[in-house]
Amino acid sequence: AQSVTQLDSHVSVSEGTPVLLRCNYSSSYSPSLFWYVQHPNKGLQLLLKYTSAATLVKGINGFEAEFKKSETSFHLTKPSAHMSDAAEYFCVVSEGSNNDMRFGAGTRLTVKP
Amino acid sequence: EADIYQTPRYLVIGTGKKITLECSQTMGHDKMYWYQQDPGMELHLIHYSYGVNSTEKGDLSSESTVSRIRTEHFPLTLESARPSHTSQYLCASRALGGNTQYFGPGTRLTVL
């Protein structure tokens, strides 16, 4: 069965500095991996997804993530944080014919001026 | 922007009331989902549907019920709300064979 661990419940960065949100997964099959972002009082928005193509995936708003099978990781990065990036970020794994999703516990990103 | 809608966005009600949370999508997706999310916590799947007349319980036990009479509509009902039902409820959908779920804006429910 698949599972996801987000290694940090809260990350705080200064505006203009790099962002790293860490995610490790376990999966019995070749998984699909996703990052979603949730702004306060909003639903989840898809940032990017990996589905067995290029291991470096580029998403919206300057985010990208690299699938590393040997490390079972799918960390989310951004070179320069913006105030509008402050939100909750969820790493998600999906596998199998049903493609049902397992969500991580979320990482709250705070961006300081 | 995904075409999936939830109403109401916020709801505050008293204990014992019957409520229905609405979820509609205009993308023609077969699979639809309901998740429950407590503040600062992960999402827990409570119901899902593969299509019309199909409903299944998710990983987290819930006293709510769902129905799927039309493809685009997947309402969730609580017959008698209790304070323990206070949470955010998120609806999602995806195309059969697709691997991306699209989420609605959520309903934040408070039961007094």
Coordinates of C-alpha atoms in Angstrom, one line a residue:
Chain A
A1 CA 0.0 0.0 0.0
Q2 CA 1.2 3.5 -0.7
S3 CA 1.9 6.2 1.9
V4 CA 3.4 9.7 2.1
T5 CA 5.5 11.4 4.7
Q6 CA 6.0 15.1 4.7
L7 CA 9.0 15.6 6.8
D8 CA 8.2 19.2 8.0
S9 CA 4.9 20.3 9.4
H10 CA 6.0 24.0 9.2
V11 CA 8.6 25.7 7.1
S12 CA 9.4 29.4 7.4
V13 CA 11.5 31.4 4.8
S14 CA 12.2 35.0 4.0
E15 CA 10.9 36.5 0.9
G16 CA 13.4 36.0 -2.0
T17 CA 15.1 33.0 -0.5
P18 CA 14.8 29.4 -1.7
V19 CA 11.9 27.1 -0.6
L20 CA 12.4 23.3 0.1
L21 CA 9.4 21.2 1.1
R22 CA 10.3 17.6 1.7
C23 CA 8.3 14.5 0.8
N24 CA 9.1 10.8 1.0
Y25 CA 6.7 8.1 -0.3
S26 CA 6.3 4.4 -0.2
S27 CA 4.7 2.5 -3.0
S28 CA 4.5 -1.1 -4.3
Y29 CA 4.1 0.0 -7.9
S30 CA 5.3 2.8 -10.1
P31 CA 3.5 5.7 -8.5
S32 CA 2.2 9.0 -9.7
L33 CA 3.1 11.8 -7.4
F34 CA 1.5 15.2 -6.9
W35 CA 1.9 18.5 -5.0
Y36 CA -1.2 20.4 -4.2
V37 CA -1.4 23.9 -2.6
Q38 CA -4.2 25.1 -0.4
H39 CA -4.5 28.8 0.4
P40 CA -6.6 29.8 3.5
N41 CA -10.3 29.0 3.1
K42 CA -9.7 27.6 -0.4
G43 CA -9.8 24.2 -2.0
L44 CA -6.7 22.4 -3.2
Q45 CA -5.0 23.5 -6.4
L46 CA -2.7 21.2 -8.4
L47 CA 0.9 22.6 -8.5
L48 CA 2.5 19.8 -10.5
K49 CA 2.5 16.0 -11.0
Y50 CA 4.9 13.2 -11.9
T51 CA 3.6 10.3 -13.9
S52 CA 6.7 8.3 -15.1
A53 CA 7.9 10.8 -17.7
A54 CA 10.7 13.3 -16.9
T55 CA 11.9 13.1 -13.3
L56 CA 12.2 16.8 -13.0
V57 CA 8.7 18.3 -13.1
K58 CA 8.0 21.9 -13.5
G59 CA 4.7 23.3 -12.1
I60 CA 2.9 26.6 -11.8
N61 CA 4.2 29.7 -10.0
G62 CA 7.9 28.7 -10.4
F63 CA 7.7 25.5 -8.4
E64 CA 9.4 22.3 -9.4
A65 CA 9.9 18.8 -8.0
E66 CA 12.3 16.0 -8.7
F67 CA 11.3 12.4 -8.5
K68 CA 14.2 10.3 -7.0
K69 CA 13.3 6.7 -7.0
S70 CA 16.5 5.6 -5.2
E71 CA 15.6 8.0 -2.3
T72 CA 11.8 7.5 -2.6
S73 CA 11.6 11.3 -2.5
F74 CA 9.6 14.0 -4.3
H75 CA 10.8 17.3 -2.8
L76 CA 9.2 20.5 -3.9
T77 CA 11.4 23.5 -4.5
K78 CA 11.3 27.1 -5.6
P79 CA 14.3 29.4 -6.1
S80 CA 12.8 32.5 -4.7
A81 CA 9.9 32.7 -2.3
H82 CA 7.1 35.2 -2.7
M83 CA 4.7 36.4 -0.1
S84 CA 1.8 34.9 -2.1
D85 CA 3.4 31.4 -1.7
A86 CA 2.4 31.3 2.0
A87 CA -0.1 28.4 2.1
E88 CA -0.4 24.7 3.0
Y89 CA 1.2 22.2 0.7
F90 CA 0.2 18.6 0.3
C91 CA 2.3 15.8 -1.2
V92 CA 0.1 13.0 -2.7
V93 CA 0.9 9.5 -4.0
S94 CA -1.4 7.6 -6.3
E95 CA -1.0 4.1 -7.6
G96 CA -2.8 1.1 -9.0
S97 CA -5.7 0.8 -11.4
N98 CA -8.0 2.9 -9.2
N99 CA -5.5 5.7 -8.9
D100 CA -6.8 6.5 -5.5
M101 CA -4.7 9.1 -3.6
R102 CA -2.9 9.1 -0.3
F103 CA -2.3 12.6 1.1
G104 CA 0.5 13.7 3.3
A105 CA -0.2 15.6 6.5
G106 CA 0.7 18.9 4.9
T107 CA 3.5 21.5 5.3
R108 CA 2.5 25.0 6.2
L109 CA 4.8 27.5 4.4
T110 CA 5.3 30.9 6.0
V111 CA 7.0 33.7 4.1
K112 CA 8.5 36.5 6.1
P113 CA 9.0 40.0 4.5
Chain B
E1 CA -9.4 26.6 -13.0
A2 CA -11.4 23.4 -12.3
D3 CA -15.2 23.5 -12.7
I4 CA -16.2 22.0 -9.5
Y5 CA -18.5 23.8 -7.0
Q6 CA -19.4 23.4 -3.4
T7 CA -22.2 25.1 -1.5
P8 CA -22.5 26.4 1.0
R9 CA -18.9 27.7 1.6
Y10 CA -19.6 28.2 5.3
L11 CA -22.3 26.7 7.5
V12 CA -23.0 27.1 11.2
I13 CA -25.8 25.1 12.6
G14 CA -27.2 23.6 15.8
T15 CA -26.9 20.1 17.0
G16 CA -29.5 17.7 15.7
K17 CA -30.1 19.5 12.4
K18 CA -30.2 17.7 9.1
I19 CA -27.8 19.2 6.5
T20 CA -26.8 18.5 2.9
L21 CA -23.5 19.7 1.5
E22 CA -23.7 20.2 -2.3
C23 CA -21.0 19.3 -4.8
S24 CA -21.3 19.7 -8.6
Q25 CA -18.9 19.5 -11.4
T26 CA -19.3 20.3 -15.1
M27 CA -16.3 18.4 -16.4
G28 CA -18.2 15.1 -17.0
H29 CA -16.0 13.3 -14.6
D30 CA -17.1 9.8 -13.5
K31 CA -15.3 9.6 -10.2
M32 CA -16.1 11.9 -7.3
Y33 CA -14.8 12.0 -3.8
W34 CA -15.6 13.6 -0.4
Y35 CA -12.8 14.3 2.0
Q36 CA -12.9 15.5 5.6
Q37 CA -10.1 17.8 6.8
D38 CA -9.6 19.1 10.3
P39 CA -7.5 22.4 10.7
G40 CA -3.8 21.8 10.0
M41 CA -4.4 18.1 9.3
E42 CA -4.3 15.8 6.3
L43 CA -7.3 14.9 4.2
H44 CA -9.2 11.8 4.9
L45 CA -11.4 10.1 2.3
I46 CA -14.9 9.5 3.6
H47 CA -16.9 8.7 0.5
Y48 CA -16.3 8.1 -3.2
S49 CA -18.3 7.2 -6.3
Y50 CA -17.3 5.6 -9.6
G51 CA -20.3 6.9 -11.4
V52 CA -24.1 7.1 -11.3
N53 CA -25.7 4.9 -8.6
S54 CA -22.2 4.0 -7.3
T55 CA -21.2 5.0 -3.8
E56 CA -18.5 3.6 -1.5
K57 CA -17.2 4.3 1.9
G58 CA -13.7 5.7 2.2
D59 CA -10.9 5.1 4.7
L60 CA -12.3 7.2 7.5
S61 CA -15.6 6.1 9.0
S62 CA -18.2 8.8 8.7
E63 CA -21.8 9.1 9.9
S64 CA -22.6 11.0 6.7
T65 CA -24.2 9.5 3.6
V66 CA -23.9 10.3 -0.1
S67 CA -25.9 9.8 -3.3
R68 CA -25.0 9.8 -7.0
I69 CA -28.2 10.1 -9.1
R70 CA -26.6 12.3 -11.7
T71 CA -23.0 12.3 -13.0
E72 CA -22.4 15.9 -12.1
H73 CA -23.9 15.9 -8.6
F74 CA -22.6 14.2 -5.5
P75 CA -24.3 15.6 -2.3
L76 CA -23.3 14.6 1.2
T77 CA -25.9 14.4 4.0
L78 CA -25.7 14.4 7.7
E79 CA -29.1 13.3 9.2
S80 CA -28.4 14.7 12.7
A81 CA -25.4 17.0 13.0
R82 CA -23.2 16.9 16.1
P83 CA -20.2 19.1 17.3
S84 CA -17.9 16.2 16.4
H85 CA -18.9 16.8 12.7
T86 CA -17.3 20.3 12.8
S87 CA -14.7 20.2 10.0
Q88 CA -13.9 21.2 6.5
Y89 CA -15.4 19.0 3.8
L90 CA -13.7 18.9 0.4
C91 CA -15.3 17.5 -2.8
A92 CA -13.1 16.3 -5.7
S93 CA -13.6 14.7 -9.1
R94 CA -11.5 13.0 -11.7
A95 CA -12.0 11.5 -15.1
L96 CA -12.1 7.7 -15.4
G97 CA -8.6 6.7 -16.5
G98 CA -7.2 10.0 -15.5
N99 CA -4.9 10.4 -12.5
T100 CA -5.5 14.0 -11.4
Q101 CA -8.2 15.0 -8.9
Y102 CA -9.7 18.5 -9.1
F103 CA -11.0 20.0 -5.9
G104 CA -13.8 22.3 -5.0
P105 CA -13.3 25.2 -2.6
G106 CA -14.6 23.3 0.4
T107 CA -17.4 23.7 2.9
R108 CA -16.4 24.7 6.4
L109 CA -19.0 23.3 8.8
T110 CA -19.4 24.3 12.4
V111 CA -21.9 22.5 14.6
L112 CA -22.7 24.2 17.9

